[in-house]
Structure formats: structure tokens, C-alpha cells
Amino acid sequence: MVLQKRLDYGFNGYQVPATPRATRSARKRVPFRKRFEDNQISAFDLLATVAGNLLLGKESTPTSSNTSSGEDQSAVVKNAVKEERRDGDQSLKVETCNQDRTDRKFFVSELVPQTNDPNYSSKESPSLLNDAHFGFASVITTSDCSERYDAQKLMNGKTESEMGSLPCKVETGPFVCGTTGDCFKPESQNKGLTYEELDRTDKISIGEVADTCPLEDPVLLDGKPPALVSSDSSGKARSCRDCNPCSSFPAKQDDVNVVSRDDDENSSGCTHPSPIKKPFRPTPRIGDRRIRKILASKYWKVAPRLKDVTFSNSDENVKPACCGRNSAYKRIRSERNYPFKKRKFLHCSSVSSSDGGISNEGISDSSEKSINGNASGVYSKMHGGAGESSSLADQRKSFHSMDSHVKLRIKSFRVPELFIEIPESATVGSLKRTVMEAVTAILGGGLRVGVLLQGKKVRDDNKTLLQTGISRDNQMDALGFSLEPNPSQTSPLLCPGGSPLTLPCDSPLPLARYPTTPGLANQVVCDPSPEPHMPNLGNFVESDHDSAPSPTDMSLEKSTTDSKALVAVPAISVEALAVVPAHRKSKRSEVVQRRIRRPFSVAEVEALVQAVEKLGTGRWRDVKLRAFDNAKHRTYVDLKDKWKTLVHTARISPQQRRGEPVPQELLDRVLTAHAYWSQQQAKQQLKPQQPETCLLLYNSTMRGSSTCDVVEKTLG
DNA sequence: GTTAGGG
DNA sequence: CCCTAAC
């Protein structure tokens, strides 16, 4: 049945940058995390440090550079470091792409204070991998908090109802104080770590985090274990067997208190032919090479203020005190998540330059503002004038003064994971397109925004923020947004041009599948194990949901419903979501998946030609009914278009033709028929009355000779 | 809903 | 194939 082998790619998620290009440029890991977390250093210190590192890497950095260890610096240097410096601003956004070991590392960009801190070590967190588990994340920042607390839970391999949702990180306060406690170990430790080692360290740190910081996770609502969950009980040494989503997934959440990305990591370790490594786990499938990433982990970040960090979240486990470094660590990890994804994408699909938008996804990372209030300026500058930035900043500034306005900043959203199946024979270009389409489709209509307040979903869209309590400052910390599958839209989108479920063998072209629907996902994807989020889709369907609001619409809707004009939220969230797919998405807000391309076979061409010869051009509906009535995927528009291309093809030299060659005989007939019917059309315009005989004559004549002359003579 | 034509 | 104007 399957003519071609197909490669299935799973994408855990793409992160949609909250900010456009500006974002992608600068990214760097934050050295000071630990200290920062401990409140030993200020935001400015961090900024300065980062700046220093950059400069150092570049070559000369007089003032602020001694902060990072040589190794890091070198790494920084090696990896094209981008930095964005906005005039006069202290904020610095840096992005580095670590080429070596890229897979494992990435840097989180953040704003760094200007002060240098020698003590600070710029170790990067070893475990990037964890990010892979985050299905989706978005970050929201509220303006008024000077301190930010990030709490996120990592759900690894969660199968809960919430899986489908995209957690987002909410940050309060202008500055991200993300620091990692244990994760950032002394360089010596981190250096030279193997993947496994890295994973290990990561785990450890994570585990600690988990223990200490039971933050509310949306998942918890579902009655899931509050603690960080790792599907990987076995831990480090993972073998390919673990890669099997089925085995690793569902199980032991309870037992596991450590969140680990190992699954993904290890999966990469699994020998798989596919270029796509980490993100996907090889799934045993009938003869198909499937790489999938099944773990759809999600994490949720909450950024309560340090002081009154009362997570009123449904999760009882929440410890007020957890804010410390652990939280910071979490946050960092989450941010790192982005780069990871990006890498994944790049590596796997090798989508790069042309990947409109996708590669753009970036963490909106460092957009954090400096503590002092000029943040707004910085922000706007950094983001290259993204409209939202300035307004946002302003809003943030005025946060205190204007009680009626709630200001939020969503740093980024993640797109839910994608599953893609594509023939081995497909070109890279087609893969790129497929991925793009998948992403576009998801962004376009497959998602909607959910609002979480203290871990609870706010389902009543009609409530005002004030009523809900979102407007209250202290509530900000517990405010979260999530991207969730939008059932109403996803379903239709899932089957581009046909039913993916059937996996049309005849289609040489890539199919993109978006397992947003439980049933579909299971069937199409062939999950041995239930997709974590799949089963739970039902949960995402919020009672009051309207037909099919786009994500942006949703956010707008939510925020605007309030008469009080909640300015910031809408703008921000919209922007964030729109960033990547903007060009496409904007055009058609509904974002309907483009139908898969299905080249006409010679037989189809034959049928088409014959029908047109008989019926003539201009009666495409009849042609459809006559010759393609059974081909549901061929619309009369398709036939018309095909005829158009056939005519064109017939007129060009054979060398210029592409695709499956059409027999010259058919092309001749195309030209003949086209000429004839064109003439008929012209005549008709002249004389409305056209002898029926002509048609008959034509038809009888054409059979024998395909020369236009005959037709002409006959007609004449 | 169909056509026709540009993209 | 998509999108749309025009019918």
C-alpha cells in the first residue's frame, strides 16, 4: 500500500517569537544566574556581564569582561555572537550560537546589568535538552514587578489532559532574574561533559528544583503530580528502547520527581538515520522510518513576586519559598528551550534561510527591561520598533499609575508539536514547505489561547480582568497563558487535501499531519502510546469557546472584553503570536491548510483532455462531473488550472517541461482542442448562435487527425 | 456555485 | 494550488 517510505518527523514545538527579528539576533546565556538568583547581583550586573562577555569575545572589552570564564568566552567568540546594543541603553541582548556541541547547548539571552561581576561564572547550563520536553511555552511579563519569579513545572511525557495545552511562562517584573541554582555548576564540572553527563547534571539540578519548587502547574489541576515529572525513571543511560515513546511515556510520573529531557536526548542518541535527532524519537513503525517526538512536555511558568509568593494555585504543594534559584533555573531552561527548538528545526529539516518565519521563531528572550524604568525604551529599541514593544513598555511604566490597565508581556509562545510524514524521496525543499505549512496551519487556526490564573483555567471569557482578579497586582504572578489546540479548527486542518489518515500512497508529496486531534493523532501517527496531550483534548475545549477564533483573536477577545480597555495584553499577545507566521497568517486569518500538491497523472491528463475535447473549455464543472466525478480531490478549478498548465506545457519546449512527462500526443491534443475552443469562443462572441454541428464535426474530425488545420478547415 | 485569470 | 473578481 505504501509506495514510498515516509519519514515522520515530530516537532515538539516551535516557539513563536514574541518579537520579530530583533529577537532572533541576540541571545546569550546568562552567566550570573546563580548570583542573580541569590540576589547577589543586580540586573545591571547581569547586563554588564553579558555585555562584557560579548565584548571580550569580540576582542576588546575594556570594562566589562572579566566575568566569564575563559571557556565560555571562547565559546562565545566562536559562536557568532550577536549583540544588539541600543544606543544608550544598558540593556543588551545577546545571542550566541554555539556551533560546537550546538545540540546540547544554547544560550539564553537576557538583559544584563552593567556592573561587572568577577565572581560570576558564565557557565551555561548543561542541559538544554530539557527544553525539548517543553511542548510549548510562552512567556508573559508583567511590568510592575521588580523582581521576577519564575516557576515552571516541567512535565515530561505527561499524558494528562493538559498535555495538549501550551504552557506559557509568565514573568512579572521588568527583569528576569533567572538564575539557576544547581544547574549552573562550576565550569570545571560542566566542561567536557558528555551528553550523558550533561543530562545527568541537568537532571540533578532539575530534580532539586522540582523538589524545592513545587510550582503550580496547570497539569496539577488535572490531579497530576505536582512534582516535576520525568518519564525517564531509568535516568541517564538511555537506550534506544527508551526512545520508544510508548514505553517511556505514560508511565511513572508519580515515581519520578525529576524532570528530565533525557527522553529526547537519548532519542537522539538512538541510531536513527534521520537527520532529525533530538526532537524526535524513533518510533517503531511498519517499515516506515519514523522519527517522532512524542514527549510533549509542557511547563508552566509563574512569576510571582518574591515577597508574597503565594501560589494560590490549585496545587497545594506550592511552596512560597521556592522562588529562589530553582525557579530561576526553571525559567532559564524554559528559555533555552527556544534555541533548542530552533536547532532542532534547523538540523532536522535544514530549514534555514528560506524558512520564512519558522527559523525566526526565537525566544523573545532578552527583552527584559532594565529595572529602572527606561525599560520601555530599551524594549522598543531592542525590538526594532515593533509596535507592540513601545506601547508595552509604556504600559508597563504606567502600570502603577493606571490601575485600570493590566500590562502583560508575553515573551513567546510555543507552537504545539508537529508530526510530519514525508516520503523519503521528497526533497528538502518539500520538507521545508511541509514544515512551514504545518506550522502555519497550526498557528493559523489550530491554537487558541487559554488563560490561567493561579493555575486555574479561566473559562469565562466574559469576565473582566478585574472580576477575574487578573488586574490585581498580586494576581499577576499567577497569571499564565497557554496555547491550546483549537478543536474546532484543528480538525479540518488536519486533513489537507484528503485524509491524512489514509496516508494516500499515491501522493508523492509530503503530507503534513497535525495531531491535534486525539483520534487523528492516534491513527495517523500510529502512536503506540497515547500521546500525552492527545487524549486530553477534550479538556481544552472550553465550554464557552467560540467557533474558531484564531489565537490572536482569542487574546484580543479576552483582553478587550473588558470595558476597561486592557491595552497591553491584547497588543502583546497578538504580536507575539503573529510574529512568525505573520506574513502568511495575516493574509488568511483562518489559515486553512494548503492542500497537498497532487500532480496529475498521465491518465488524469488523458481524461481531462478527452473531456475538454468533448465539452470544451469553460465548462469546467461539467468536465469535472464527466471525467473526475470520482476524484474528490480534483475540483473543477483544479481541472481548469491543469488545463491552463497543459496548454502552457504544450507550448514550451520539452526541455523546459518539468514533472512527469506528458505524452506529446496528449499535448498535441491539448493544443488542438484549446485552439478549437478558443476559436469557438471567439466566434460565439461574434455570433451568439453557434451551429451545433461544428462541435460534432470537430469531435469527429479531431479523432483522426490532431492537426489544427483539419479543425480549421472543418470549422471554416 | 462557476468561471476566468492572476499569483 | 490559491485567491478573487465577476457573473
XYZ file of C-alpha atoms (C1' of nucleotides) in Angstrom:
730
model
C 0.000 0.000 0.000
C 2.629 2.401 0.814
C 4.549 3.207 -2.230
C 7.095 5.236 -0.620
C 8.737 5.244 2.592
C 7.793 8.104 4.601
C 9.636 9.911 7.162
C 7.736 11.114 10.035
C 9.032 13.983 11.852
C 7.743 15.125 15.072
C 8.265 18.549 16.261
C 7.861 19.162 19.790
C 7.047 22.651 19.095
C 8.174 25.768 17.598
C 8.436 28.748 19.542
C 6.908 31.774 18.245
C 8.943 34.720 18.974
C 7.285 37.428 20.805
C 9.283 39.835 18.888
C 10.366 39.739 15.334
C 13.828 39.953 14.090
C 15.221 41.811 16.881
C 14.691 38.835 18.918
C 16.484 36.396 16.931
C 19.539 38.374 16.739
C 20.713 38.438 20.208
C 20.794 35.616 22.515
C 23.157 34.705 25.111
C 23.203 32.654 28.116
C 23.184 34.394 31.320
C 26.165 33.981 33.365
C 25.084 35.488 36.505
C 22.181 33.405 37.042
C 23.127 31.965 40.243
C 24.240 35.039 41.826
C 21.407 36.826 40.418
C 19.084 34.464 41.832
C 20.556 34.810 45.139
C 20.057 38.447 44.794
C 23.704 38.943 44.971
C 23.790 40.764 41.799
C 21.535 43.184 40.219
C 20.012 43.175 36.899
C 22.504 45.659 35.828
C 25.200 43.410 36.876
C 23.900 40.792 34.663
C 23.626 43.146 31.853
C 27.077 44.336 32.276
C 28.323 40.884 32.452
C 26.755 39.819 29.328
C 27.947 42.836 27.593
C 31.361 42.207 28.834
C 31.332 38.722 27.608
C 30.337 39.792 24.279
C 32.925 42.369 24.025
C 35.507 40.075 25.227
C 34.566 37.563 22.747
C 34.797 40.093 20.086
C 38.101 41.127 21.148
C 38.425 44.013 23.286
C 36.435 44.608 26.188
C 37.859 47.036 28.380
C 35.415 47.384 31.020
C 33.116 44.621 31.439
C 34.560 41.436 30.542
C 36.230 39.541 33.137
C 33.162 37.950 34.246
C 33.016 34.852 32.332
C 35.396 32.091 32.362
C 37.732 31.698 29.528
C 35.952 28.809 28.203
C 32.701 30.417 27.980
C 34.140 33.381 26.449
C 35.862 31.437 23.882
C 32.713 29.712 23.168
C 31.064 32.948 22.846
C 33.638 34.113 20.473
C 33.411 31.082 18.386
C 29.805 31.144 18.194
C 28.821 34.001 16.232
C 27.749 36.263 18.866
C 25.258 38.751 18.060
C 24.599 41.550 20.182
C 22.208 44.217 19.942
C 23.008 47.293 21.595
C 20.599 50.015 21.679
C 22.001 53.370 21.854
C 22.492 54.465 25.310
C 20.601 51.658 26.702
C 22.089 49.451 29.140
C 20.131 46.593 28.090
C 21.911 44.239 25.954
C 20.634 41.387 24.136
C 22.980 38.820 23.025
C 22.614 35.756 21.129
C 25.185 33.212 20.602
C 25.000 30.178 18.621
C 27.226 27.612 19.868
C 28.349 25.701 16.952
C 30.199 23.040 18.604
C 28.023 20.964 20.626
C 25.281 23.001 19.456
C 22.902 20.353 20.069
C 23.383 20.451 23.651
C 23.923 23.962 24.372
C 22.310 27.118 23.839
C 22.390 30.379 25.422
C 19.687 32.257 26.898
C 19.697 35.803 26.169
C 18.874 38.200 28.762
C 19.487 41.648 29.677
C 22.458 42.094 31.725
C 23.266 44.797 34.092
C 26.202 46.892 33.503
C 28.116 46.104 36.510
C 30.782 43.590 36.178
C 30.939 40.803 38.409
C 34.089 38.902 38.524
C 32.641 36.279 40.612
C 30.092 35.446 38.299
C 30.657 32.479 36.246
C 29.134 32.284 32.925
C 28.578 28.700 32.794
C 25.879 27.647 30.640
C 23.521 25.150 31.708
C 24.499 21.813 30.512
C 21.166 20.543 29.829
C 19.437 22.090 27.071
C 17.760 19.035 26.374
C 15.207 19.524 28.869
C 13.775 22.046 26.721
C 12.749 19.543 24.316
C 10.163 18.427 26.637
C 8.510 21.620 26.809
C 5.859 21.369 24.374
C 5.005 24.899 24.284
C 5.765 27.774 26.272
C 5.085 31.320 26.299
C 6.377 33.901 28.497
C 4.495 36.712 29.802
C 5.924 39.509 31.608
C 4.195 41.878 33.760
C 5.654 45.185 34.082
C 5.431 46.200 37.564
C 7.425 43.685 39.328
C 10.905 44.484 40.005
C 11.598 41.021 40.860
C 10.602 38.179 38.869
C 9.896 34.864 39.977
C 9.601 32.117 37.622
C 8.147 28.934 38.399
C 7.672 26.346 35.943
C 6.963 22.843 36.049
C 8.306 20.516 33.678
C 6.108 17.850 32.685
C 7.830 15.230 30.946
C 5.803 12.872 28.992
C 2.696 13.967 30.564
C -0.253 12.257 29.394
C -2.634 14.323 31.192
C -5.389 16.192 29.781
C -3.360 19.237 29.795
C -0.820 17.920 27.517
C -2.351 19.479 24.629
C -2.117 22.843 26.033
C 0.779 25.037 25.651
C 2.090 26.323 28.790
C 3.451 29.669 28.891
C 5.727 31.388 31.137
C 4.660 34.444 32.820
C 7.142 36.770 34.067
C 6.463 39.574 36.283
C 8.708 42.401 36.724
C 10.861 44.121 34.275
C 13.721 41.977 34.847
C 14.218 38.385 34.615
C 16.159 37.208 37.473
C 16.548 33.860 36.125
C 19.312 32.132 37.726
C 19.894 28.613 38.048
C 20.892 27.130 41.157
C 22.442 23.872 40.717
C 22.294 23.754 37.105
C 24.976 26.179 36.732
C 27.808 24.405 38.058
C 31.305 25.446 38.088
C 32.845 25.338 34.788
C 35.055 22.574 35.658
C 32.167 20.411 36.151
C 30.385 21.340 33.135
C 33.239 21.317 30.840
C 33.812 18.381 28.771
C 30.734 16.753 29.842
C 29.383 14.268 27.559
C 25.873 14.327 26.599
C 25.042 11.814 29.103
C 26.877 13.664 31.666
C 25.176 16.753 30.767
C 21.949 15.111 31.022
C 22.799 13.828 34.316
C 23.754 17.085 35.704
C 20.768 18.513 34.278
C 18.628 16.034 35.845
C 20.114 16.530 39.109
C 19.624 20.122 39.055
C 16.216 19.714 37.836
C 15.383 17.290 40.374
C 16.397 19.637 43.004
C 14.368 22.228 41.522
C 11.476 20.064 41.415
C 11.726 19.230 44.964
C 12.123 22.650 46.146
C 9.836 24.412 43.915
C 6.548 22.891 43.586
C 5.043 25.447 41.469
C 1.708 25.341 40.209
C 1.400 23.649 37.030
C -1.682 23.578 35.005
C -1.251 19.961 34.938
C -1.737 19.816 38.522
C -5.188 20.858 38.068
C -5.790 17.661 36.492
C -4.731 15.963 39.520
C -1.365 15.243 38.245
C 1.544 15.003 40.414
C 2.796 18.389 41.176
C 6.350 17.459 41.144
C 8.330 17.653 38.085
C 7.846 14.605 36.229
C 10.207 12.724 34.211
C 9.259 9.908 32.132
C 12.662 8.716 32.473
C 12.941 6.751 35.551
C 15.904 4.903 34.388
C 17.758 8.049 34.129
C 20.794 8.737 32.232
C 21.702 5.703 30.453
C 19.093 5.571 27.925
C 18.972 3.185 25.203
C 17.093 3.248 22.045
C 14.447 1.217 23.532
C 13.635 4.128 25.629
C 13.157 6.066 22.596
C 10.045 4.369 22.030
C 7.523 6.781 23.083
C 5.187 4.167 24.081
C 7.344 2.704 26.624
C 8.733 5.771 28.051
C 5.854 7.952 28.059
C 2.946 7.386 30.121
C 4.316 5.629 32.912
C 5.700 6.589 36.066
C 5.011 10.079 36.605
C 4.383 9.570 40.142
C 7.593 7.950 40.793
C 9.570 10.367 39.006
C 10.322 13.549 40.635
C 12.872 14.710 38.292
C 12.110 16.314 35.127
C 14.395 15.243 32.512
C 14.659 15.727 28.911
C 16.542 12.641 28.640
C 13.979 11.038 26.613
C 14.550 13.377 23.908
C 18.144 13.470 24.430
C 18.537 9.893 24.386
C 16.410 9.570 21.474
C 18.979 11.478 19.653
C 21.398 9.017 20.834
C 19.448 6.351 19.245
C 20.820 5.468 15.992
C 18.484 6.801 13.595
C 19.126 7.513 10.018
C 17.137 10.559 10.064
C 18.899 13.783 10.356
C 16.479 14.867 12.880
C 17.756 13.855 16.105
C 16.849 15.065 19.389
C 13.481 16.292 18.819
C 12.240 13.076 17.675
C 12.107 9.704 18.942
C 12.258 6.917 16.575
C 9.044 5.160 16.655
C 8.844 1.679 15.504
C 6.583 1.647 12.671
C 5.849 -0.678 9.978
C 8.602 -0.289 7.600
C 8.478 3.371 7.952
C 11.126 5.350 9.368
C 9.505 7.478 11.793
C 11.018 9.930 13.912
C 8.799 11.377 16.339
C 8.951 13.346 19.275
C 6.326 12.220 21.455
C 7.118 13.785 24.599
C 5.057 16.727 24.759
C 6.039 18.131 27.903
C 4.869 21.322 28.993
C 5.862 23.522 31.629
C 4.337 26.364 33.198
C 5.975 29.310 34.499
C 4.686 31.586 37.020
C 6.358 34.637 38.055
C 5.139 35.716 41.368
C 6.822 38.332 43.244
C 9.357 37.150 45.566
C 7.781 38.639 48.526
C 4.378 37.371 48.620
C 4.793 34.433 46.593
C 1.703 32.744 47.417
C 0.758 30.463 44.785
C -2.792 30.169 45.303
C -2.596 27.693 42.638
C -4.659 24.745 42.975
C -1.558 22.991 43.738
C -1.195 22.697 47.394
C 2.300 21.716 47.041
C 3.307 25.064 46.064
C 5.848 26.376 48.330
C 6.061 30.015 48.760
C 9.700 29.915 49.300
C 10.554 28.179 46.212
C 11.201 31.236 44.298
C 14.855 31.111 44.716
C 17.258 29.930 42.286
C 15.339 26.970 41.434
C 12.692 28.950 39.936
C 15.194 30.905 38.113
C 16.701 27.846 36.823
C 13.491 26.726 35.537
C 12.956 29.845 33.791
C 16.228 29.685 32.137
C 15.650 26.307 30.995
C 12.471 27.288 29.517
C 14.084 29.988 27.625
C 16.714 27.786 26.420
C 14.020 25.811 25.132
C 13.661 28.024 22.260
C 17.054 27.697 20.846
C 16.778 24.079 21.212
C 13.776 24.001 19.126
C 15.370 26.101 16.628
C 18.289 23.907 16.373
C 16.083 21.060 16.052
C 14.333 22.564 13.265
C 17.397 23.574 11.501
C 19.056 20.333 11.893
C 16.230 18.232 11.052
C 14.703 19.953 8.238
C 17.623 22.030 7.398
C 15.344 24.843 7.015
C 17.325 27.863 7.214
C 17.466 30.816 5.069
C 14.321 30.265 3.249
C 12.378 29.100 6.131
C 10.181 32.004 6.199
C 9.286 32.592 9.661
C 9.958 29.383 11.211
C 13.511 29.887 11.885
C 12.538 33.195 13.048
C 10.960 31.838 15.972
C 13.050 32.762 18.661
C 12.914 33.390 22.081
C 11.885 36.740 22.682
C 14.338 36.345 25.330
C 16.177 39.174 26.494
C 13.653 41.660 26.019
C 13.683 42.198 29.656
C 13.975 45.666 30.643
C 16.298 47.186 32.948
C 14.914 47.618 36.286
C 14.760 51.230 36.233
C 12.086 52.180 34.037
C 13.882 53.002 30.955
C 12.939 49.580 30.180
C 10.377 50.710 27.829
C 12.841 52.486 25.736
C 15.112 49.607 25.734
C 12.481 47.266 24.878
C 11.210 49.160 21.993
C 14.593 49.742 20.693
C 15.616 46.267 21.034
C 12.746 45.085 19.119
C 13.326 47.271 16.275
C 10.272 49.273 16.652
C 7.853 46.531 16.865
C 4.778 48.425 17.541
C 3.956 46.439 20.494
C 7.154 46.935 22.231
C 6.937 50.575 22.779
C 3.388 50.546 23.774
C 4.015 47.727 26.014
C 6.833 49.371 27.683
C 4.855 52.405 28.204
C 2.143 50.496 29.653
C 4.413 48.829 31.962
C 5.737 52.054 33.118
C 2.419 53.381 33.841
C 1.304 50.259 35.387
C 1.138 51.537 38.821
C -0.382 54.771 37.937
C -3.094 53.356 35.845
C -4.885 50.827 37.841
C -7.369 50.101 35.201
C -4.829 48.741 32.867
C -3.267 45.427 33.110
C 0.013 45.112 31.442
C 1.432 41.918 30.373
C 4.112 40.901 28.131
C 4.125 37.567 26.522
C 7.593 36.787 25.642
C 6.822 33.956 23.444
C 4.514 31.198 22.645
C 5.339 27.827 21.545
C 3.634 26.055 18.823
C 2.468 22.610 19.643
C 4.412 19.775 18.377
C 4.015 18.741 14.852
C 4.037 15.440 13.226
C 5.085 15.264 9.720
C 5.198 12.431 7.399
C 7.046 12.789 4.239
C 8.308 10.420 1.633
C 11.943 9.666 1.639
C 12.069 10.733 -1.896
C 10.802 14.119 -1.035
C 13.154 16.941 -1.481
C 14.493 19.031 1.233
C 12.586 21.845 -0.218
C 9.390 19.977 0.082
C 10.231 19.143 3.623
C 10.733 22.745 4.327
C 7.487 23.618 2.784
C 5.765 20.912 4.622
C 7.067 22.032 7.906
C 6.195 25.542 7.109
C 2.741 24.571 6.174
C 2.323 22.599 9.278
C 3.478 25.424 11.395
C 1.381 27.855 9.553
C -1.650 25.739 9.851
C -1.213 25.321 13.496
C -0.615 28.900 14.128
C -3.376 29.855 11.883
C -6.192 28.041 13.373
C -5.080 25.213 15.425
C -4.498 27.107 18.522
C -6.304 29.213 20.868
C -5.277 30.991 23.910
C -6.150 29.934 27.332
C -5.770 31.976 30.406
C -4.584 30.521 33.604
C -4.925 32.233 36.839
C -3.155 30.666 39.652
C -3.082 27.524 37.778
C -6.716 27.501 37.068
C -8.155 27.973 33.742
C -10.252 30.978 33.351
C -13.004 29.777 31.193
C -15.341 32.619 31.356
C -14.336 34.876 28.594
C -16.869 37.384 29.555
C -15.441 38.135 32.865
C -13.448 41.210 33.104
C -9.941 41.070 34.193
C -10.958 42.971 37.180
C -13.572 40.458 38.045
C -11.287 37.648 37.474
C -8.661 39.177 39.574
C -6.149 39.355 36.857
C -5.924 43.029 37.212
C -4.784 42.784 40.698
C -1.183 43.143 41.037
C -0.690 40.245 43.263
C -2.501 38.075 40.879
C -0.183 38.800 38.129
C 2.218 36.365 39.380
C -0.160 33.599 38.931
C -1.292 34.627 35.561
C -0.480 32.355 32.756
C -1.358 31.919 29.184
C -1.445 28.815 27.237
C -1.761 27.882 23.668
C -4.151 25.120 23.241
C -5.311 23.085 20.383
C -8.354 24.555 18.936
C -10.575 21.644 18.240
C -12.896 23.481 16.026
C -10.164 24.450 13.733
C -7.672 21.787 14.016
C -9.808 19.029 12.833
C -10.449 20.427 9.443
C -6.931 21.454 9.094
C -5.641 18.127 9.855
C -6.553 16.664 6.621
C -5.121 18.741 3.928
C -6.378 17.692 0.613
C -7.583 14.432 1.774
C -7.461 12.314 4.732
C -4.096 12.021 6.217
C -5.390 9.087 7.989
C -5.333 7.121 4.883
C -1.923 8.285 4.069
C -2.516 8.436 0.423
C 0.083 6.334 -1.112
C -0.303 7.846 -4.418
C 0.754 11.129 -3.193
C 4.378 11.608 -3.792
C 4.193 14.791 -1.973
C 4.673 15.301 1.607
C 1.839 15.158 3.908
C 1.710 17.174 6.921
C -0.191 15.997 9.811
C -1.024 17.820 12.842
C -2.018 15.555 15.543
C -4.090 17.899 17.402
C -6.993 15.677 17.439
C -6.842 12.681 19.587
C -8.326 10.350 17.166
C -6.385 11.600 14.340
C -3.192 11.634 16.132
C -3.526 8.172 17.263
C -4.459 6.861 13.964
C -2.190 8.755 11.822
C 0.716 8.877 13.981
C 0.352 5.378 14.983
C 1.269 6.034 18.397
C 1.941 3.061 20.228
C 1.483 5.026 23.259
C -1.136 7.576 23.641
C 0.127 10.964 23.013
C 0.279 12.706 26.229
C -1.796 15.532 25.145
C -3.931 13.772 22.720
C -6.329 12.133 24.991
C -6.882 15.257 26.800
C -8.008 17.392 24.049
C -11.385 17.379 25.484
C -10.147 19.427 28.273
C -9.011 22.069 26.018
C -12.317 22.565 24.640
C -13.545 25.211 26.763
C -17.190 25.468 27.108
C -17.548 28.946 26.042
C -15.369 28.845 23.115
C -16.479 30.489 20.050
C -16.417 28.951 16.737
C -12.865 29.244 15.895
C -11.087 32.261 16.969
C -7.568 32.493 15.978
C -5.052 32.694 18.697
C -4.680 36.316 18.182
C -8.312 36.829 18.174
C -8.599 34.985 21.329
C -6.155 37.045 23.101
C -7.733 40.128 21.839
C -11.027 38.942 22.723
C -10.128 38.147 26.209
C -8.434 41.313 26.874
C -10.797 43.539 25.093
C -13.896 42.188 26.518
C -13.263 44.282 29.447
C -14.647 47.672 29.108
C -11.731 48.919 30.960
C -9.601 48.712 27.973
C -6.839 46.458 28.823
C -4.392 47.749 26.476
C -1.287 45.856 26.837
C -2.397 42.355 26.801
C -4.053 42.255 23.510
C -1.402 44.014 21.665
C 1.290 41.995 23.137
C -0.133 38.662 22.808
C -1.196 39.342 19.339
C 2.147 40.406 18.353
C 3.766 37.546 19.940
C 1.670 35.115 18.137
C 1.754 36.864 14.912
C 5.395 37.303 14.707
C 6.470 34.237 12.986
C 3.720 33.397 10.683
C 2.704 36.914 10.268
C 3.149 37.161 6.599
C 1.158 34.131 5.909
C -1.192 34.125 8.676
C -2.195 37.652 8.301
C -3.349 37.075 4.816
C -5.785 34.490 5.702
C -6.566 34.674 9.259
C -8.372 31.451 9.171
C -5.347 29.762 7.898
C -6.542 26.871 6.002
C -4.017 24.296 5.319
C -2.953 24.409 1.781
C -3.935 21.333 0.002
C -1.231 18.972 -0.729
C 0.034 19.040 -4.200
C -1.132 16.206 -6.282
C 0.363 16.181 -9.680
C -1.870 14.979 -12.396
C -1.091 11.597 -13.695
C -0.969 10.892 -17.355
C -4.219 9.077 -17.057
C -5.799 12.061 -15.490
C -4.440 14.282 -18.159
C -5.818 11.955 -20.708
C -9.215 12.079 -19.132
C -9.059 15.785 -18.862
C -8.064 16.251 -22.442
C -10.761 13.986 -23.589
C -13.355 15.734 -21.566
C -12.283 19.116 -22.730
C -12.274 17.992 -26.285
C -15.783 16.970 -25.804
C -17.095 19.743 -23.674
C -14.777 22.492 -24.418
C -13.140 24.950 -22.123
C -15.305 26.999 -19.972
C -17.384 24.187 -18.722
C -15.170 23.000 -16.027
C -17.886 21.902 -13.803
C -19.130 19.619 -16.498
C -15.652 18.417 -17.143
C -15.293 17.626 -13.543
C -18.525 15.748 -13.447
C -17.780 13.938 -16.578
C -14.239 12.897 -16.066
C -13.375 13.455 -12.467
C -16.531 12.896 -10.662
C -14.896 10.314 -8.540
C -11.786 12.265 -7.884
C -12.919 14.207 -4.937
C -9.683 15.964 -4.613
C -9.934 17.401 -8.085
C -12.115 20.380 -8.213
C -13.225 21.972 -11.359
C -10.909 24.760 -10.535
C -8.148 22.273 -10.384
C -9.093 20.958 -13.754
C -9.238 24.380 -15.163
C -5.851 25.135 -13.757
C -4.485 21.933 -15.053
C -5.736 22.682 -18.457
C -4.112 26.008 -18.250
C -0.836 24.466 -17.393
C -1.265 21.830 -20.011
C -1.676 24.430 -22.649
C 1.352 26.158 -21.395
C 3.303 22.971 -21.248
C 2.360 22.077 -24.748
C 3.669 25.356 -25.960
C 7.016 25.218 -24.355
C 9.871 23.092 -25.439
C 10.094 19.644 -23.977
C 13.289 20.628 -22.261
C 11.505 23.218 -20.302
C 8.900 20.892 -19.067
C 9.059 19.521 -15.654
C 7.452 16.847 -13.714
C 6.078 13.708 -15.084
C 6.310 13.977 -18.819
C 3.053 14.164 -20.599
C 2.909 12.259 -23.830
C 3.329 14.530 -26.735
C 0.244 13.113 -28.228
C -1.779 14.437 -25.391
C -0.135 17.758 -25.567
C -0.944 17.954 -29.207
C -4.493 17.252 -28.464
C -4.427 19.904 -25.828
C -3.237 22.467 -28.279
C -5.687 21.398 -30.842
C -8.600 21.430 -28.527
C -7.522 24.646 -26.994
C -7.238 26.266 -30.361
C -10.542 24.977 -31.396
C -12.410 26.019 -28.366
C -10.725 29.319 -28.273
C -11.911 29.898 -31.733
C -15.330 28.784 -30.836
C -15.368 31.151 -28.019
C -14.332 33.967 -30.222
C -16.947 33.100 -32.684
C -19.525 32.873 -30.078
C -18.857 36.344 -29.080
C -19.328 37.443 -32.602
C -22.308 35.345 -33.247
C -24.208 34.068 -30.327
C -25.596 31.319 -32.398
C -23.126 28.626 -32.993
C -24.069 25.659 -35.043
C -24.052 22.580 -33.009
C -22.710 20.785 -35.961
C -19.397 22.378 -35.568
C -18.865 20.682 -32.335
C -19.880 17.398 -33.685
C -17.761 17.869 -36.675
C -14.896 18.857 -34.563
C -15.186 15.930 -32.378
C -15.377 13.525 -35.182
C -12.587 15.118 -37.002
C -10.237 15.527 -34.197
C -10.145 11.942 -33.509
C -8.462 11.153 -36.700
C -6.078 13.957 -37.101
C -4.815 16.113 -34.448
C -3.916 18.949 -36.613
C -5.488 22.222 -36.147
C -5.653 22.609 -39.823
C -8.242 19.979 -40.037
C -10.265 21.636 -37.437
C -9.854 24.944 -39.016
C -10.903 23.669 -42.345
C -13.755 21.844 -40.945
C -14.914 24.745 -38.979
C -14.299 27.161 -41.721
C -21.788 27.981 -7.167
C -18.979 28.734 -11.519
C -15.673 30.927 -14.463
C -11.684 33.196 -15.629
C -7.402 34.823 -14.689
C -3.645 36.476 -11.936
C -0.483 34.985 -8.312
C -2.776 25.367 -5.794
C -4.624 29.700 -4.013
C -7.300 33.798 -4.307
C -10.743 36.718 -6.212
C -13.336 39.331 -9.145
C -17.222 38.790 -11.808
C -21.230 36.630 -13.005
